Protein backbone atom coordinates (compact mmCIF):
# COMPACT_ATOMS: atom_id res chain seq x y z
CA MET A 1 2.69 -24.77 -7.20
CA LYS A 2 4.59 -21.88 -5.65
CA ARG A 3 3.73 -20.82 -2.10
CA ILE A 4 3.72 -17.12 -1.20
CA LEU A 5 3.58 -15.58 2.26
CA VAL A 6 1.56 -12.35 2.31
CA THR A 7 2.08 -10.17 5.37
CA GLY A 8 -0.82 -7.82 6.05
CA GLY A 9 -2.89 -10.04 3.80
CA THR A 10 -6.26 -9.12 5.29
CA GLY A 11 -5.60 -5.42 4.75
CA TYR A 12 -6.66 -3.31 1.80
CA ILE A 13 -3.88 -3.89 -0.72
CA GLY A 14 -2.90 -7.26 0.72
CA SER A 15 -6.36 -8.79 0.39
CA HIS A 16 -6.78 -7.70 -3.22
CA THR A 17 -3.34 -9.14 -3.98
CA VAL A 18 -4.20 -12.45 -2.31
CA VAL A 19 -7.21 -12.81 -4.62
CA GLU A 20 -5.09 -12.39 -7.74
CA LEU A 21 -2.32 -14.66 -6.43
CA ILE A 22 -4.86 -17.44 -5.90
CA ARG A 23 -6.33 -16.82 -9.34
CA GLY A 24 -2.80 -16.96 -10.72
CA GLY A 25 -2.27 -20.47 -9.36
CA TYR A 26 -0.22 -19.62 -6.26
CA GLU A 27 -0.77 -21.16 -2.84
CA VAL A 28 -1.10 -18.34 -0.34
CA VAL A 29 -0.50 -18.09 3.39
CA VAL A 30 -1.59 -14.88 5.12
CA ILE A 31 -0.32 -13.40 8.36
CA ASP A 32 -1.85 -10.29 9.90
CA ASN A 33 -2.27 -8.91 13.39
CA LEU A 34 -5.77 -7.60 12.49
CA SER A 35 -4.98 -4.20 14.00
CA ASN A 36 -6.49 -2.44 10.99
CA SER A 37 -8.44 -5.19 9.26
CA LYS A 38 -10.98 -7.93 9.88
CA VAL A 39 -10.68 -11.71 9.72
CA GLU A 40 -13.96 -11.84 7.76
CA VAL A 41 -11.96 -10.62 4.76
CA LEU A 42 -10.74 -14.21 4.33
CA ASP A 43 -14.31 -15.35 3.65
CA ARG A 44 -14.72 -12.58 1.10
CA ILE A 45 -11.53 -13.73 -0.60
CA LYS A 46 -12.95 -17.24 -0.80
CA ARG A 47 -16.19 -15.97 -2.34
CA ILE A 48 -14.21 -14.24 -5.09
CA ALA A 49 -11.31 -16.64 -5.68
CA GLY A 50 -12.84 -19.94 -4.56
CA VAL A 51 -10.14 -20.63 -1.97
CA ARG A 52 -9.78 -19.47 1.62
CA PRO A 53 -6.07 -18.87 2.17
CA GLU A 54 -4.30 -20.32 5.18
CA PHE A 55 -4.19 -17.70 7.94
CA ARG A 56 -2.26 -17.08 11.11
CA GLN A 57 -2.87 -14.08 13.37
CA VAL A 58 0.70 -12.97 13.93
CA ASP A 59 2.30 -9.59 14.61
CA LEU A 60 5.70 -9.06 13.00
CA MET A 61 7.00 -7.87 16.36
CA ASP A 62 6.40 -11.44 17.55
CA ALA A 63 9.56 -12.98 16.10
CA GLU A 64 8.78 -16.42 17.51
CA GLY A 65 5.30 -16.33 16.01
CA VAL A 66 6.78 -15.47 12.61
CA ARG A 67 9.33 -18.25 12.98
CA GLU A 68 6.56 -20.76 13.67
CA VAL A 69 4.84 -19.81 10.41
CA PHE A 70 8.06 -20.38 8.45
CA ALA A 71 8.58 -23.68 10.25
CA GLU A 72 5.10 -24.82 9.18
CA TRP A 73 5.44 -23.95 5.47
CA GLN A 74 8.25 -23.52 2.95
CA PHE A 75 7.85 -20.28 1.01
CA ASP A 76 9.11 -19.35 -2.43
CA ALA A 77 8.69 -15.61 -1.80
CA VAL A 78 7.19 -13.04 0.54
CA MET A 79 4.91 -10.15 -0.33
CA HIS A 80 5.27 -7.65 2.49
CA PHE A 81 2.35 -5.26 3.10
CA ALA A 82 2.13 -5.31 6.90
CA GLY A 83 2.74 -1.98 8.60
CA LEU A 84 1.26 1.32 9.68
CA LYS A 85 0.49 3.71 6.82
CA ALA A 86 -1.03 7.06 7.83
CA VAL A 87 1.14 10.15 7.36
CA GLY A 88 -0.78 12.28 9.86
CA GLU A 89 -0.88 9.59 12.53
CA SER A 90 2.86 9.01 12.16
CA MET A 91 3.46 12.63 13.21
CA GLU A 92 1.68 11.85 16.48
CA LYS A 93 3.07 8.33 17.02
CA PRO A 94 6.55 8.23 15.47
CA LEU A 95 7.93 5.51 17.75
CA GLU A 96 5.01 3.19 16.99
CA TYR A 97 5.66 3.67 13.26
CA TYR A 98 9.36 2.90 13.51
CA GLU A 99 8.60 -0.15 15.64
CA ALA A 100 5.92 -1.57 13.35
CA ASN A 101 7.46 -0.68 10.00
CA VAL A 102 11.20 -0.92 10.61
CA ALA A 103 11.67 -3.28 13.56
CA GLY A 104 8.81 -5.49 12.35
CA THR A 105 10.40 -5.80 8.93
CA VAL A 106 13.79 -6.61 10.40
CA ASN A 107 12.18 -9.42 12.41
CA LEU A 108 10.62 -10.75 9.21
CA LEU A 109 13.90 -10.59 7.30
CA MET A 110 15.82 -12.34 10.08
CA VAL A 111 13.36 -15.24 9.94
CA MET A 112 13.49 -15.29 6.13
CA LYS A 113 17.28 -15.50 6.34
CA LYS A 114 17.12 -18.34 8.87
CA PHE A 115 14.82 -20.38 6.62
CA GLY A 116 16.61 -19.57 3.37
CA VAL A 117 13.79 -17.50 1.82
CA LYS A 118 15.48 -14.80 -0.26
CA ARG A 119 12.77 -13.27 -2.43
CA ILE A 120 10.61 -10.39 -1.23
CA VAL A 121 8.33 -7.82 -2.85
CA PHE A 122 8.06 -4.80 -0.55
CA SER A 123 5.14 -2.39 -0.44
CA SER A 124 6.99 0.90 -0.24
CA SER A 125 5.81 4.46 -0.80
CA ALA A 126 6.56 7.45 -2.99
CA SER A 127 7.00 9.37 0.26
CA VAL A 128 10.64 8.16 0.17
CA TYR A 129 11.26 10.86 -2.45
CA GLY A 130 10.51 13.71 -0.03
CA GLU A 131 10.31 17.09 -1.76
CA PRO A 132 10.70 16.18 -5.45
CA GLU A 133 13.40 17.89 -7.48
CA SER A 134 11.27 17.61 -10.62
CA LEU A 135 7.91 16.24 -11.74
CA PRO A 136 6.89 13.62 -12.63
CA ILE A 137 9.18 11.77 -10.22
CA ARG A 138 11.35 9.20 -11.97
CA ASP A 139 12.28 5.83 -10.44
CA ASP A 140 15.92 6.91 -10.26
CA ALA A 141 15.18 10.21 -8.51
CA ARG A 142 16.93 11.13 -5.29
CA VAL A 143 15.45 9.52 -2.18
CA GLY A 144 15.79 10.14 1.54
CA VAL A 145 16.09 13.93 1.39
CA GLY A 146 13.32 16.16 2.68
CA ILE A 147 11.02 13.34 3.79
CA THR A 148 8.29 15.05 5.78
CA SER A 149 6.90 12.33 8.06
CA PRO A 150 7.99 9.40 10.23
CA TYR A 151 5.87 7.21 7.95
CA GLY A 152 7.94 8.20 4.92
CA ARG A 153 11.20 7.87 6.81
CA SER A 154 10.21 4.40 8.03
CA LYS A 155 9.66 3.27 4.43
CA TYR A 156 13.00 4.77 3.41
CA MET A 157 14.74 3.00 6.30
CA VAL A 158 13.26 -0.34 5.26
CA GLU A 159 14.49 0.18 1.70
CA GLN A 160 17.99 0.82 3.11
CA VAL A 161 17.81 -2.38 5.17
CA LEU A 162 16.72 -4.38 2.12
CA GLY A 163 19.49 -2.88 0.02
CA ASP A 164 22.08 -3.74 2.66
CA TRP A 165 20.86 -7.34 2.76
CA CYS A 166 21.32 -7.56 -1.00
CA MET A 167 24.87 -6.20 -0.65
CA VAL A 168 25.98 -9.01 1.65
CA ASP A 169 24.06 -11.86 -0.03
CA ALA A 170 24.21 -12.03 -3.81
CA GLU A 171 21.33 -14.53 -3.90
CA VAL A 172 18.76 -12.15 -2.40
CA GLU A 173 16.06 -10.80 -4.73
CA VAL A 174 14.20 -7.65 -3.63
CA THR A 175 11.65 -5.58 -5.51
CA SER A 176 10.43 -2.39 -3.84
CA LEU A 177 7.28 -0.86 -5.30
CA ARG A 178 6.69 2.82 -4.62
CA TYR A 179 3.20 4.24 -4.95
CA PHE A 180 1.10 7.04 -3.58
CA ASN A 181 -2.61 6.61 -3.01
CA PRO A 182 -4.22 3.29 -3.99
CA ILE A 183 -7.98 3.77 -4.22
CA GLY A 184 -10.99 1.82 -5.47
CA ALA A 185 -12.43 -1.58 -4.70
CA HIS A 186 -12.75 -5.02 -6.20
CA GLU A 187 -15.15 -5.18 -9.12
CA SER A 188 -17.29 -7.71 -7.21
CA GLY A 189 -18.03 -5.15 -4.51
CA LEU A 190 -16.85 -7.68 -1.92
CA LEU A 191 -13.45 -6.14 -1.12
CA GLY A 192 -12.48 -2.56 -0.45
CA GLU A 193 -10.73 -0.32 2.04
CA ASP A 194 -12.38 -0.90 5.40
CA PRO A 195 -10.10 0.38 8.17
CA ASN A 196 -10.90 -0.11 11.82
CA GLY A 197 -11.94 3.17 13.41
CA VAL A 198 -11.80 6.54 11.66
CA PRO A 199 -9.99 6.34 8.29
CA ASN A 200 -6.70 8.20 8.01
CA ASN A 201 -6.71 8.30 4.20
CA LEU A 202 -8.70 10.76 2.12
CA VAL A 203 -10.86 8.55 -0.10
CA PRO A 204 -12.27 6.18 2.55
CA PHE A 205 -12.98 9.21 4.73
CA ILE A 206 -14.88 10.89 1.88
CA ALA A 207 -16.79 7.64 1.31
CA GLN A 208 -17.82 7.28 4.94
CA SER A 209 -18.69 10.97 5.11
CA ALA A 210 -20.89 10.61 2.01
CA ALA A 211 -22.57 7.58 3.61
CA GLY A 212 -23.38 9.59 6.72
CA LYS A 213 -21.05 7.57 8.94
CA LEU A 214 -18.64 10.47 9.56
CA GLY A 215 -18.78 14.24 9.64
CA VAL A 216 -17.63 16.60 6.91
CA VAL A 217 -14.32 15.99 5.17
CA LYS A 218 -11.45 18.04 6.55
CA VAL A 219 -9.14 19.57 3.95
CA PHE A 220 -5.76 20.26 5.52
CA GLY A 221 -4.79 23.59 3.99
CA ASP A 222 -5.87 25.39 0.82
CA ASP A 223 -2.88 27.72 0.45
CA TYR A 224 -0.41 25.43 -1.32
CA GLU A 225 1.02 26.42 -4.70
CA THR A 226 -1.37 24.24 -6.67
CA PRO A 227 -4.30 25.02 -9.03
CA ASP A 228 -6.85 25.24 -6.19
CA GLY A 229 -4.52 25.51 -3.19
CA THR A 230 -4.93 21.89 -2.04
CA CYS A 231 -2.37 19.11 -2.25
CA VAL A 232 -1.95 17.12 -5.46
CA ARG A 233 -1.49 13.35 -5.34
CA ASP A 234 -1.20 10.48 -7.79
CA TYR A 235 -4.28 8.29 -7.16
CA ILE A 236 -4.08 4.79 -8.62
CA HIS A 237 -6.74 2.09 -8.91
CA ILE A 238 -6.20 -0.81 -6.50
CA THR A 239 -6.52 -3.31 -9.36
CA ASP A 240 -3.62 -1.64 -11.16
CA VAL A 241 -1.55 -1.68 -7.97
CA VAL A 242 -2.15 -5.42 -7.62
CA SER A 243 -1.27 -6.16 -11.23
CA GLY A 244 2.01 -4.32 -10.63
CA HIS A 245 2.82 -6.59 -7.70
CA LEU A 246 2.15 -9.74 -9.70
CA ALA A 247 4.22 -8.41 -12.60
CA ALA A 248 7.07 -7.72 -10.19
CA LEU A 249 6.82 -11.18 -8.63
CA GLY A 250 7.00 -12.77 -12.06
CA LYS A 251 10.16 -10.90 -13.04
CA MET A 252 12.29 -10.83 -9.93
CA LYS A 253 16.06 -10.91 -10.21
CA LYS A 254 19.06 -10.83 -7.93
CA GLY A 255 19.78 -7.59 -6.16
CA MET A 256 17.35 -4.78 -5.39
CA GLN A 257 14.98 -3.29 -7.97
CA THR A 258 12.73 -0.27 -7.42
CA TYR A 259 9.72 0.74 -9.49
CA ASN A 260 7.07 3.43 -9.33
CA LEU A 261 3.49 2.28 -9.70
CA SER A 262 1.78 5.45 -10.80
CA THR A 263 -0.52 7.11 -13.31
CA GLY A 264 1.84 9.94 -14.22
CA ALA A 265 -0.70 12.60 -13.25
CA GLY A 266 -2.24 14.05 -10.12
CA LYS A 267 -5.53 15.27 -8.67
CA THR A 268 -6.04 17.87 -5.96
CA VAL A 269 -8.00 17.14 -2.80
CA LEU A 270 -10.85 19.36 -3.99
CA GLU A 271 -10.89 17.64 -7.37
CA MET A 272 -11.27 14.29 -5.59
CA ILE A 273 -14.17 15.62 -3.53
CA GLY A 274 -15.72 16.95 -6.75
CA ILE A 275 -15.41 13.60 -8.54
CA PHE A 276 -16.91 11.83 -5.54
CA SER A 277 -19.79 14.34 -5.53
CA ASP A 278 -20.48 13.53 -9.18
CA VAL A 279 -20.53 9.80 -8.47
CA VAL A 280 -22.79 10.16 -5.42
CA GLY A 281 -25.06 12.63 -7.19
CA ARG A 282 -24.89 15.44 -4.66
CA GLU A 283 -22.44 18.03 -3.41
CA LEU A 284 -20.38 16.72 -0.53
CA ALA A 285 -19.58 19.05 2.32
CA TYR A 286 -16.01 19.78 3.33
CA GLU A 287 -14.19 22.07 5.74
CA VAL A 288 -10.82 23.69 5.17
CA VAL A 289 -8.65 23.51 8.29
CA ALA A 290 -5.03 24.31 9.08
CA ARG A 291 -2.21 22.37 7.45
CA ARG A 292 -1.12 19.26 9.29
CA VAL A 293 1.39 19.85 12.04
CA GLY A 294 5.07 19.63 11.17
CA GLY A 295 4.75 20.20 7.42
CA ALA A 296 3.82 16.58 6.76
CA ASP A 297 2.33 17.27 3.34
CA VAL A 298 4.43 17.85 0.25
CA PRO A 299 2.31 20.10 -2.05
CA VAL A 300 2.59 18.05 -5.26
CA LEU A 301 3.51 14.40 -5.77
CA TYR A 302 3.02 12.36 -8.90
CA ALA A 303 5.38 10.04 -10.70
CA SER A 304 6.49 8.43 -13.90
CA ALA A 305 6.11 4.66 -14.23
CA ASP A 306 8.31 4.36 -17.34
CA ARG A 307 10.63 1.80 -15.80
CA ALA A 308 7.77 -0.47 -14.71
CA SER A 309 6.37 -0.21 -18.21
CA GLU A 310 9.68 -1.05 -19.88
CA GLU A 311 10.92 -3.80 -17.55
CA LEU A 312 7.73 -5.32 -16.12
CA GLY A 313 5.37 -4.69 -19.02
CA TRP A 314 3.04 -2.92 -16.58
CA ARG A 315 0.86 0.15 -16.99
CA THR A 316 -2.30 1.56 -15.47
CA GLU A 317 -5.56 0.66 -17.18
CA ARG A 318 -8.21 2.29 -14.97
CA THR A 319 -9.23 5.87 -14.24
CA VAL A 320 -9.73 7.72 -10.98
CA GLU A 321 -13.42 8.01 -11.84
CA GLU A 322 -13.70 4.22 -12.17
CA ALA A 323 -11.92 3.82 -8.84
CA ILE A 324 -14.32 6.15 -7.04
CA GLU A 325 -17.33 4.44 -8.59
CA GLY A 326 -15.95 1.21 -7.12
CA VAL A 327 -15.41 2.84 -3.74
CA TRP A 328 -19.01 4.01 -3.61
CA LYS A 329 -20.31 0.59 -4.63
CA TRP A 330 -18.18 -0.97 -1.89
CA GLN A 331 -19.25 1.64 0.69
CA SER A 332 -22.87 0.92 -0.14
CA GLU A 333 -22.27 -2.77 0.62
CA VAL A 334 -20.54 -2.45 4.02
């Protein structure tokens, strides 16, 4: 049985991935600092998958703590989800984002190198593309130019670090998966996006607003060059995101590979609010406010997943509507 270390494994994407790894016959060890997740997620994982993964509460900035985990278990590969992920927040706390996402990853990689673990699947972001030259964005599109937030730049920096590691060690295997907005929840209703504090991402905020836990949804600008003036994003069901990670893990090869995980189409913010209103059965209130400071939002982002389809045999199977139905079911449970 292969053993996988999942960083950020109690978080949204990480926890869903842990479930499918266990179901796929892998032994899983989770590390997480619980800054944006809850340890109770491990019990939910057990209810779904039948196994409670081994867990250590470790921050990637704690290099010694990470080393102790690697000394306790031998890993075949690492799935790396840990990090900060909110575009808007990164504009306010850039140093914290570079520390958590870049320095934390470097600490992880140094320990991996020390213990001879040379396979990693990295949870990247389509924000590395910056202002796209054309749409849909292809996997081989230009990266690193016109990135609009410290969050996006931190993901780009990590990809550069991973690529440099591959250049100096021909045995290293890296797969970087770029995606936009994972949404939805596990079909059981037991797992979903449940951030600590006020959500920074659109869909969980809409969900909590609809449930009466938060105020009206704020729409940051309605004067972009899009069909209704609000930003367009590629929203992808969490189950499809997870299947992409497992497909990547099963087909790793030496060097660095990059793939988009995407639907190939986009929805505006107002369209998402409209779909959510249909699911809930009532019109949801929203308020248009000024664009986010510093031009953090690219007007339109959606991508092609042709390479993932051709090389990994992966494609999306679920709709945005199905994802939002799952979100509302999950929100009704928590």
